[in-house]
Amino acid sequence: MTDKTELPKTFDPAAIEAKWYPHWEGTNAFRPERPGAEPYTIVNPPPNVTGSLHIGHALDNTLQDIMIRYERLRGKDALWVVGTDHAGIATQMVVERQLEAKQDKRTNYSREDFVQKVWEWKEESGGAITRQLRRLGCSMDWSREQFTMDPHFSKAVLKVFVDLYNQGLIYRDKRLVNWDPKLKTAISDLEVETREVQGHFWHFRYPLADGVTLDDGRDHIVVATTRPETMLADMAVAVNGADPRYQSVIGKFVELPITGRRIRIVADDHADPELGSGAVKITPGHDFNDFEVGRRAGIAASDMLNMFDAEARVVQTADGLIPAEFIGVDRFDARKLVVERMKALGRLVPHVVTAKDGEVTEHDAEPRTIQTPYGDRGGVVIEPWLTDQWYVDAKTLAQPAIEAVKTGVIEIVPKSWEKTYFHWMDNIQPWCVSRQLWWGHRIPAWEGPPVEWLDFSKAVNERGHDPKAPLPMFVAETEDEAIEQARAFYTANGRLEGKALSVIADGEAGLNQDHDQVTVRLRRDPDVLDTWFSSALWPFATLGWPDAAPAPFVPSEVEGRGETVVQGPSTALGTNGEGAPGTSLLAKHYPNDLLISGFDILFFWDARMAMMGTHFMGQAPWKRLYLHGLVRAADGAKMSKSKGNTVDPLGLIDSYGADALRFFMAAMESQGRDIKMDERRVEGYRNFATKLWNASRFCQANGIGASSSVAAPAATLAVNRWIIGEVVETVAALDKALADLRFDAAANAIYHFVWDQFCDWYLELIKPVLSAESDAGEPSETRAVAGWVLDQILVMLHPFMPFITEELWHALGERSGDLIVAQWPAPQAEVNAAAKAEIEWVVKLVSDIRSARVEVNVKPSEKLLLGVANSNPANDALIERNRDVVMRLGRLSMFTWDAVPVEGSLVISHAEATYLLPVADFIDIAAEKARLSKALEAVSKEAKSLEGRLSNPAFVEKAKPEAVEKARADHADKSAEAERLAAALARLG
């Protein structure tokens, strides 16, 4: 695609996008073969295989693509790793819903058959988002597309689990989890959304046991709760040790109504003497705070009472004290039943309300707005539930990741996020990594029977086993390895009394025996791993680990210090031909250069990648971490489907083109601040693309085409020397902005160069040269410079607007290759100060003339005389050299150095001269003064009013942030308008 073609009159983004993306992908342009080039690597946050492109994806992937295209143009071996996440819960739900639509369900199938159905769905319907990323123009290396359930990736996941287990960093524990009773699985904090729900606060009297009373004579303690049903599993009442009301009863007991359970009164700072009665009921098996209070009180997790099954229905507790009428009852029905029973027992403390007229009424509970956790997928209230799960010792793994940021090995941008990162990592809790699903990486752990059962020196009824003791667990990457572990374990620890031992894995833990043969049966853990566990390996498992060796550390002595430092990586490893001979993809591209992600997954993904990377690779996974903000609705509200304020990026692409949406994202992204969606701005950037299109058509029509030089052409005309200098400055501004990850500054630099300097001024300034209307210079020089500048624009703009730039690149002339793999600008020129000053003088004078005319409503068709006063020889020389262009662009009839009366003229002060535009013959001076004065008075009044609001602390502190921001923007607009009107009045004298 290198033939020069005449550009159509109309810019059609859809046709261009449909043309170029398949071409790029088909020519392997997204990963050009550059074995000896410096690597540059980004991995994308893998979207859910069930997902579709949302506005957050559009932002995230646009920023990544800008950096990849930029570094590719700079000659680097730019690799953007792409793939999708298997999304355990989301994907299983999609397939289950499909079954339900056919009056079918998951449990009608074996686990293996259901998983096969998921794979079938994935092949037929999964990965729609990858097609949508192509529409956005993402130049990802699709030839190496990854999926977190691919065999090579699954191998890495299993190895990490087994290695961490063998290192004591993964273990089984009984703790509280966020349990979704609809999905019947534990979920992560990220999958919990908090909603405000109108609920109630009940107060109950718990009677003191053994005849004990409080100092004030009461025989009970009052506790309050929003979840009365959990009292069926209460195990303590907590009071503050410093609360004088309860000093005498700490260590004593209360006897719970309904169950009759005796529970101890414990001292704990969790109880706040200032809140309610100062006494708190403790249900450690069903509340996260209570769990910690219970542990501090000496209650082991294995002894904590559980009163719910997986569907949040009441089950009997271990002590058997819940009355039969509650068993099998849904949690919310149990709530009503508990309140009824407590009221009947006289243990409910009524909520007393006194009306304005003095009337007193009693209610069972106090109305309260309660922050309630919901599962974002199941859509039901989440239940804190005590279960046995697999946990990662995140605190240990976090330490090297913390040091990596502290020492600057990882740079977090914006730096303000470091404090948040350290706070979370310093206080990190054990990470629950098991999920009760069928789809996902199945945990590689097999459970066997108690070793006591293999003591054949005793009778069967003497081979006891503590039911609370954990069963033997065999963790291995394969079933065969687990069987070998079990065989060695039971041979060493059993009392086989000469019996032969065999081990099989057949689904249930147990054993069979006959006279001379014992068969141990192993049960594989049915759970799968949390999706975030596998995605934490993304920076290195996608590059071939563990099959490919990581880049090794090469120690060397630092001269004069005797210290060992890390130098490398070495290129001596690897066999897959990536990079230099013998260098693996992993060795060349790990660590990655940059990670771009939303701040909302800093802890769930970014921090966990930092932990896994530093632990398994010995190096942090990336050098820089850029955290961008959220895309919000136009009014600043968070987007959500429930609010109906979401924006479909594909709809925006259909309306305005991918280039316009991409440029909007870049221009609005300012170091992690949230972005307000503004469709008018997207439309404005489509207009920007159209302006470039039309400018290119003008160039094409005037014999300006592709340049054959990377370096700037020779130039003698001031206008050409000026525009070359503007290219030099724009390249420097872009390089600095992208090095600093200031996407807004980069977009602003190229936007203003294209729109202002090139389209609005340069092309206008060179028209006389191109049309031979003057003898101002040779057209050949100007055509060469203009073609070169337009080429530089296409290259500089390409990372932001890849489609239109590639189309124009080929339309303007013969090319040896595609723009996507062209060379980043290297002008090999300097800014010419004299030329810059001269053209800026012209631009400023013409701009002032145009503004002055518009402000007093002089018709564009009227040509005005321009009088020059207070000038000097140097200024006169400038005028003479640029007389024709100033007259043409300023719509002037002539310059004159003769005296022009100030009265009835517009006065313009510029450089070292004063210019007078007589307008009395074209407008009513008095009327214009009156109009301007009236407008100035009105806008000044509005500006003053807004200033008063903004200087009022009550408004700034109490008003909604978006209201304050709007007031500031309005004040700035009104103030600027007042300045403009005042200047216009001053010009009229």
PDB file of N, CA and C in Angstrom, residues 862-931:
ATOM      1  N   GLU A 862     -15.039  44.259   4.180  1.00  0.00           N
ATOM      2  CA  GLU A 862     -14.485  45.612   4.167  1.00  0.00           C
ATOM      3  C   GLU A 862     -12.967  45.582   4.305  1.00  0.00           C
ATOM      4  N   LYS A 863     -12.269  46.270   3.393  1.00  0.00           N
ATOM      5  CA  LYS A 863     -10.811  46.345   3.485  1.00  0.00           C
ATOM      6  C   LYS A 863     -10.427  47.681   4.117  1.00  0.00           C
ATOM      7  N   LEU A 864      -9.627  47.593   5.181  1.00  0.00           N
ATOM      8  CA  LEU A 864      -9.288  48.775   5.963  1.00  0.00           C
ATOM      9  C   LEU A 864      -7.867  49.249   5.668  1.00  0.00           C
ATOM     10  N   LEU A 865      -7.679  50.537   5.859  1.00  0.00           N
ATOM     11  CA  LEU A 865      -6.338  51.110   5.810  1.00  0.00           C
ATOM     12  C   LEU A 865      -5.670  50.873   7.161  1.00  0.00           C
ATOM     13  N   LEU A 866      -4.369  50.659   7.162  1.00  0.00           N
ATOM     14  CA  LEU A 866      -3.632  50.488   8.412  1.00  0.00           C
ATOM     15  C   LEU A 866      -2.574  51.570   8.506  1.00  0.00           C
ATOM     16  N   GLY A 867      -2.720  52.421   9.530  1.00  0.00           N
ATOM     17  CA  GLY A 867      -1.736  53.470   9.743  1.00  0.00           C
ATOM     18  C   GLY A 867      -0.657  53.020  10.699  1.00  0.00           C
ATOM     19  N   VAL A 868       0.596  53.368  10.402  1.00  0.00           N
ATOM     20  CA  VAL A 868       1.739  52.984  11.230  1.00  0.00           C
ATOM     21  C   VAL A 868       2.274  54.226  11.916  1.00  0.00           C
ATOM     22  N   ALA A 869       2.417  54.147  13.237  1.00  0.00           N
ATOM     23  CA  ALA A 869       2.953  55.286  13.998  1.00  0.00           C
ATOM     24  C   ALA A 869       3.988  54.784  14.985  1.00  0.00           C
ATOM     25  N   ASN A 870       4.874  55.682  15.380  1.00  0.00           N
ATOM     26  CA  ASN A 870       5.883  55.370  16.405  1.00  0.00           C
ATOM     27  C   ASN A 870       6.722  54.157  16.035  1.00  0.00           C
ATOM     28  N   SER A 871       6.967  53.941  14.777  1.00  0.00           N
ATOM     29  CA  SER A 871       7.758  52.795  14.343  1.00  0.00           C
ATOM     30  C   SER A 871       9.238  53.157  14.330  1.00  0.00           C
ATOM     31  N   ASN A 872      10.083  52.193  13.991  1.00  0.00           N
ATOM     32  CA  ASN A 872      11.525  52.424  13.857  1.00  0.00           C
ATOM     33  C   ASN A 872      12.009  51.696  12.610  1.00  0.00           C
ATOM     34  N   PRO A 873      13.213  51.933  12.172  1.00  0.00           N
ATOM     35  CA  PRO A 873      13.685  51.328  10.922  1.00  0.00           C
ATOM     36  C   PRO A 873      13.599  49.799  10.902  1.00  0.00           C
ATOM     37  N   ALA A 874      13.952  49.158  12.037  1.00  0.00           N
ATOM     38  CA  ALA A 874      13.898  47.679  12.061  1.00  0.00           C
ATOM     39  C   ALA A 874      12.470  47.196  11.893  1.00  0.00           C
ATOM     40  N   ASN A 875      11.539  47.873  12.561  1.00  0.00           N
ATOM     41  CA  ASN A 875      10.133  47.497  12.457  1.00  0.00           C
ATOM     42  C   ASN A 875       9.613  47.773  11.052  1.00  0.00           C
ATOM     43  N   ASP A 876      10.052  48.897  10.465  1.00  0.00           N
ATOM     44  CA  ASP A 876       9.634  49.220   9.106  1.00  0.00           C
ATOM     45  C   ASP A 876      10.119  48.152   8.124  1.00  0.00           C
ATOM     46  N   ALA A 877      11.336  47.660   8.382  1.00  0.00           N
ATOM     47  CA  ALA A 877      11.874  46.605   7.510  1.00  0.00           C
ATOM     48  C   ALA A 877      11.024  45.336   7.600  1.00  0.00           C
ATOM     49  N   LEU A 878      10.590  45.013   8.817  1.00  0.00           N
ATOM     50  CA  LEU A 878       9.697  43.857   9.000  1.00  0.00           C
ATOM     51  C   LEU A 878       8.418  44.042   8.199  1.00  0.00           C
ATOM     52  N   ILE A 879       7.854  45.253   8.280  1.00  0.00           N
ATOM     53  CA  ILE A 879       6.624  45.531   7.557  1.00  0.00           C
ATOM     54  C   ILE A 879       6.838  45.363   6.059  1.00  0.00           C
ATOM     55  N   GLU A 880       7.927  45.909   5.570  1.00  0.00           N
ATOM     56  CA  GLU A 880       8.189  45.845   4.133  1.00  0.00           C
ATOM     57  C   GLU A 880       8.325  44.389   3.661  1.00  0.00           C
ATOM     58  N   ARG A 881       9.030  43.578   4.466  1.00  0.00           N
ATOM     59  CA  ARG A 881       9.228  42.179   4.058  1.00  0.00           C
ATOM     60  C   ARG A 881       7.926  41.380   4.094  1.00  0.00           C
ATOM     61  N   ASN A 882       7.018  41.791   4.948  1.00  0.00           N
ATOM     62  CA  ASN A 882       5.802  40.991   5.144  1.00  0.00           C
ATOM     63  C   ASN A 882       4.522  41.760   4.805  1.00  0.00           C
ATOM     64  N   ARG A 883       4.716  42.888   4.056  1.00  0.00           N
ATOM     65  CA  ARG A 883       3.567  43.750   3.752  1.00  0.00           C
ATOM     66  C   ARG A 883       2.441  42.952   3.059  1.00  0.00           C
ATOM     67  N   ASP A 884       2.780  42.176   2.031  1.00  0.00           N
ATOM     68  CA  ASP A 884       1.753  41.503   1.234  1.00  0.00           C
ATOM     69  C   ASP A 884       0.937  40.514   2.073  1.00  0.00           C
ATOM     70  N   VAL A 885       1.634  39.711   2.903  1.00  0.00           N
ATOM     71  CA  VAL A 885       0.922  38.693   3.669  1.00  0.00           C
ATOM     72  C   VAL A 885       0.059  39.322   4.762  1.00  0.00           C
ATOM     73  N   VAL A 886       0.541  40.404   5.389  1.00  0.00           N
ATOM     74  CA  VAL A 886      -0.262  41.068   6.419  1.00  0.00           C
ATOM     75  C   VAL A 886      -1.503  41.697   5.790  1.00  0.00           C
ATOM     76  N   MET A 887      -1.344  42.317   4.635  1.00  0.00           N
ATOM     77  CA  MET A 887      -2.494  42.934   3.966  1.00  0.00           C
ATOM     78  C   MET A 887      -3.519  41.866   3.563  1.00  0.00           C
ATOM     79  N   ARG A 888      -3.029  40.755   3.030  1.00  0.00           N
ATOM     80  CA  ARG A 888      -3.957  39.708   2.586  1.00  0.00           C
ATOM     81  C   ARG A 888      -4.689  39.067   3.751  1.00  0.00           C
ATOM     82  N   LEU A 889      -3.961  38.709   4.797  1.00  0.00           N
ATOM     83  CA  LEU A 889      -4.581  38.011   5.927  1.00  0.00           C
ATOM     84  C   LEU A 889      -5.363  38.955   6.838  1.00  0.00           C
ATOM     85  N   GLY A 890      -4.948  40.225   6.875  1.00  0.00           N
ATOM     86  CA  GLY A 890      -5.659  41.186   7.720  1.00  0.00           C
ATOM     87  C   GLY A 890      -6.770  41.908   6.991  1.00  0.00           C
ATOM     88  N   ARG A 891      -6.948  41.593   5.698  1.00  0.00           N
ATOM     89  CA  ARG A 891      -7.965  42.248   4.842  1.00  0.00           C
ATOM     90  C   ARG A 891      -7.776  43.767   4.871  1.00  0.00           C
ATOM     91  N   LEU A 892      -6.586  44.181   4.444  1.00  0.00           N
ATOM     92  CA  LEU A 892      -6.228  45.599   4.423  1.00  0.00           C
ATOM     93  C   LEU A 892      -6.166  46.096   2.985  1.00  0.00           C
ATOM     94  N   SER A 893      -6.409  47.382   2.859  1.00  0.00           N
ATOM     95  CA  SER A 893      -6.295  47.996   1.537  1.00  0.00           C
ATOM     96  C   SER A 893      -4.882  48.530   1.305  1.00  0.00           C
ATOM     97  N   MET A 894      -4.233  49.019   2.364  1.00  0.00           N
ATOM     98  CA  MET A 894      -2.870  49.540   2.235  1.00  0.00           C
ATOM     99  C   MET A 894      -2.272  49.843   3.615  1.00  0.00           C
ATOM    100  N   PHE A 895      -0.959  49.972   3.643  1.00  0.00           N
ATOM    101  CA  PHE A 895      -0.229  50.504   4.802  1.00  0.00           C
ATOM    102  C   PHE A 895       0.051  51.979   4.527  1.00  0.00           C
ATOM    103  N   THR A 896       0.041  52.782   5.564  1.00  0.00           N
ATOM    104  CA  THR A 896       0.469  54.165   5.385  1.00  0.00           C
ATOM    105  C   THR A 896       1.223  54.632   6.614  1.00  0.00           C
ATOM    106  N   TRP A 897       2.263  55.408   6.339  1.00  0.00           N
ATOM    107  CA  TRP A 897       3.021  56.001   7.449  1.00  0.00           C
ATOM    108  C   TRP A 897       2.579  57.453   7.689  1.00  0.00           C
ATOM    109  N   ASP A 898       1.595  57.878   6.899  1.00  0.00           N
ATOM    110  CA  ASP A 898       1.046  59.219   7.107  1.00  0.00           C
ATOM    111  C   ASP A 898       0.225  59.244   8.375  1.00  0.00           C
ATOM    112  N   ALA A 899       0.082  60.451   8.949  1.00  0.00           N
ATOM    113  CA  ALA A 899      -0.663  60.588  10.201  1.00  0.00           C
ATOM    114  C   ALA A 899      -2.125  60.161  10.000  1.00  0.00           C
ATOM    115  N   VAL A 900      -2.602  59.308  10.907  1.00  0.00           N
ATOM    116  CA  VAL A 900      -3.995  58.863  10.910  1.00  0.00           C
ATOM    117  C   VAL A 900      -4.612  59.284  12.231  1.00  0.00           C
ATOM    118  N   PRO A 901      -5.763  59.972  12.224  1.00  0.00           N
ATOM    119  CA  PRO A 901      -6.357  60.440  13.489  1.00  0.00           C
ATOM    120  C   PRO A 901      -6.752  59.270  14.383  1.00  0.00           C
ATOM    121  N   VAL A 902      -6.464  59.422  15.674  1.00  0.00           N
ATOM    122  CA  VAL A 902      -6.841  58.391  16.647  1.00  0.00           C
ATOM    123  C   VAL A 902      -8.356  58.315  16.778  1.00  0.00           C
ATOM    124  N   GLU A 903      -8.994  59.471  16.764  1.00  0.00           N
ATOM    125  CA  GLU A 903     -10.446  59.525  16.868  1.00  0.00           C
ATOM    126  C   GLU A 903     -11.065  58.765  15.696  1.00  0.00           C
ATOM    127  N   GLY A 904     -11.939  57.786  16.035  1.00  0.00           N
ATOM    128  CA  GLY A 904     -12.585  56.992  14.998  1.00  0.00           C
ATOM    129  C   GLY A 904     -11.748  55.843  14.492  1.00  0.00           C
ATOM    130  N   SER A 905     -10.621  55.564  15.174  1.00  0.00           N
ATOM    131  CA  SER A 905      -9.755  54.457  14.757  1.00  0.00           C
ATOM    132  C   SER A 905      -9.616  53.434  15.896  1.00  0.00           C
ATOM    133  N   LEU A 906      -9.367  52.189  15.498  1.00  0.00           N
ATOM    134  CA  LEU A 906      -9.000  51.152  16.457  1.00  0.00           C
ATOM    135  C   LEU A 906      -7.490  51.244  16.675  1.00  0.00           C
ATOM    136  N   VAL A 907      -7.073  51.246  17.938  1.00  0.00           N
ATOM    137  CA  VAL A 907      -5.659  51.405  18.276  1.00  0.00           C
ATOM    138  C   VAL A 907      -5.071  50.050  18.657  1.00  0.00           C
ATOM    139  N   ILE A 908      -3.990  49.664  18.001  1.00  0.00           N
ATOM    140  CA  ILE A 908      -3.329  48.387  18.287  1.00  0.00           C
ATOM    141  C   ILE A 908      -1.870  48.677  18.615  1.00  0.00           C
ATOM    142  N   SER A 909      -1.458  48.259  19.792  1.00  0.00           N
ATOM    143  CA  SER A 909      -0.041  48.380  20.171  1.00  0.00           C
ATOM    144  C   SER A 909       0.616  47.039  19.932  1.00  0.00           C
ATOM    145  N   HIS A 910       1.683  47.061  19.133  1.00  0.00           N
ATOM    146  CA  HIS A 910       2.317  45.799  18.767  1.00  0.00           C
ATOM    147  C   HIS A 910       3.801  46.021  18.568  1.00  0.00           C
ATOM    148  N   ALA A 911       4.594  45.204  19.251  1.00  0.00           N
ATOM    149  CA  ALA A 911       6.057  45.311  19.151  1.00  0.00           C
ATOM    150  C   ALA A 911       6.485  46.750  19.450  1.00  0.00           C
ATOM    151  N   GLU A 912       7.218  47.370  18.536  1.00  0.00           N
ATOM    152  CA  GLU A 912       7.733  48.724  18.782  1.00  0.00           C
ATOM    153  C   GLU A 912       7.012  49.759  17.946  1.00  0.00           C
ATOM    154  N   ALA A 913       5.716  49.528  17.734  1.00  0.00           N
ATOM    155  CA  ALA A 913       4.953  50.478  16.930  1.00  0.00           C
ATOM    156  C   ALA A 913       3.506  50.495  17.392  1.00  0.00           C
ATOM    157  N   THR A 914       2.792  51.540  16.961  1.00  0.00           N
ATOM    158  CA  THR A 914       1.359  51.648  17.183  1.00  0.00           C
ATOM    159  C   THR A 914       0.687  51.631  15.814  1.00  0.00           C
ATOM    160  N   TYR A 915      -0.446  50.870  15.732  1.00  0.00           N
ATOM    161  CA  TYR A 915      -1.155  50.752  14.464  1.00  0.00           C
ATOM    162  C   TYR A 915      -2.579  51.270  14.648  1.00  0.00           C
ATOM    163  N   LEU A 916      -3.059  51.985  13.635  1.00  0.00           N
ATOM    164  CA  LEU A 916      -4.386  52.593  13.686  1.00  0.00           C
ATOM    165  C   LEU A 916      -5.224  52.083  12.520  1.00  0.00           C
ATOM    166  N   LEU A 917      -6.434  51.605  12.867  1.00  0.00           N
ATOM    167  CA  LEU A 917      -7.372  51.132  11.849  1.00  0.00           C
ATOM    168  C   LEU A 917      -8.566  52.083  11.828  1.00  0.00           C
ATOM    169  N   PRO A 918      -8.661  52.999  10.895  1.00  0.00           N
ATOM    170  CA  PRO A 918      -9.822  53.902  10.831  1.00  0.00           C
ATOM    171  C   PRO A 918     -11.087  53.111  10.492  1.00  0.00           C
ATOM    172  N   VAL A 919     -12.086  53.191  11.358  1.00  0.00           N
ATOM    173  CA  VAL A 919     -13.311  52.412  11.155  1.00  0.00           C
ATOM    174  C   VAL A 919     -14.565  53.280  11.173  1.00  0.00           C
ATOM    175  N   ALA A 920     -14.416  54.604  11.301  1.00  0.00           N
ATOM    176  CA  ALA A 920     -15.593  55.474  11.429  1.00  0.00           C
ATOM    177  C   ALA A 920     -16.501  55.383  10.219  1.00  0.00           C
ATOM    178  N   ASP A 921     -15.940  55.087   9.045  1.00  0.00           N
ATOM    179  CA  ASP A 921     -16.767  55.001   7.842  1.00  0.00           C
ATOM    180  C   ASP A 921     -17.500  53.658   7.733  1.00  0.00           C
ATOM    181  N   PHE A 922     -17.190  52.732   8.632  1.00  0.00           N
ATOM    182  CA  PHE A 922     -17.762  51.390   8.493  1.00  0.00           C
ATOM    183  C   PHE A 922     -18.697  51.006   9.647  1.00  0.00           C
ATOM    184  N   ILE A 923     -18.557  51.663  10.808  1.00  0.00           N
ATOM    185  CA  ILE A 923     -19.398  51.341  11.962  1.00  0.00           C
ATOM    186  C   ILE A 923     -19.810  52.630  12.649  1.00  0.00           C
ATOM    187  N   ASP A 924     -20.832  52.532  13.493  1.00  0.00           N
ATOM    188  CA  ASP A 924     -21.271  53.649  14.330  1.00  0.00           C
ATOM    189  C   ASP A 924     -20.438  53.582  15.615  1.00  0.00           C
ATOM    190  N   ILE A 925     -19.441  54.439  15.730  1.00  0.00           N
ATOM    191  CA  ILE A 925     -18.510  54.393  16.863  1.00  0.00           C
ATOM    192  C   ILE A 925     -19.250  54.512  18.189  1.00  0.00           C
ATOM    193  N   ALA A 926     -20.138  55.487  18.302  1.00  0.00           N
ATOM    194  CA  ALA A 926     -20.855  55.721  19.564  1.00  0.00           C
ATOM    195  C   ALA A 926     -21.688  54.509  19.949  1.00  0.00           C
ATOM    196  N   ALA A 927     -22.363  53.947  18.930  1.00  0.00           N
ATOM    197  CA  ALA A 927     -23.198  52.771  19.207  1.00  0.00           C
ATOM    198  C   ALA A 927     -22.348  51.590  19.664  1.00  0.00           C
ATOM    199  N   GLU A 928     -21.193  51.416  19.026  1.00  0.00           N
ATOM    200  CA  GLU A 928     -20.315  50.302  19.407  1.00  0.00           C
ATOM    201  C   GLU A 928     -19.791  50.480  20.832  1.00  0.00           C
ATOM    202  N   LYS A 929     -19.424  51.736  21.177  1.00  0.00           N
ATOM    203  CA  LYS A 929     -18.960  51.995  22.542  1.00  0.00           C
ATOM    204  C   LYS A 929     -20.050  51.680  23.550  1.00  0.00           C
ATOM    205  N   ALA A 930     -21.266  52.090  23.213  1.00  0.00           N
ATOM    206  CA  ALA A 930     -22.391  51.838  24.121  1.00  0.00           C
ATOM    207  C   ALA A 930     -22.624  50.331  24.269  1.00  0.00           C
ATOM    208  N   ARG A 931     -22.579  49.613  23.140  1.00  0.00           N
ATOM    209  CA  ARG A 931     -22.790  48.157  23.194  1.00  0.00           C
ATOM    210  C   ARG A 931     -21.721  47.469  24.022  1.00  0.00           C
TER     211      ARG A 931
END
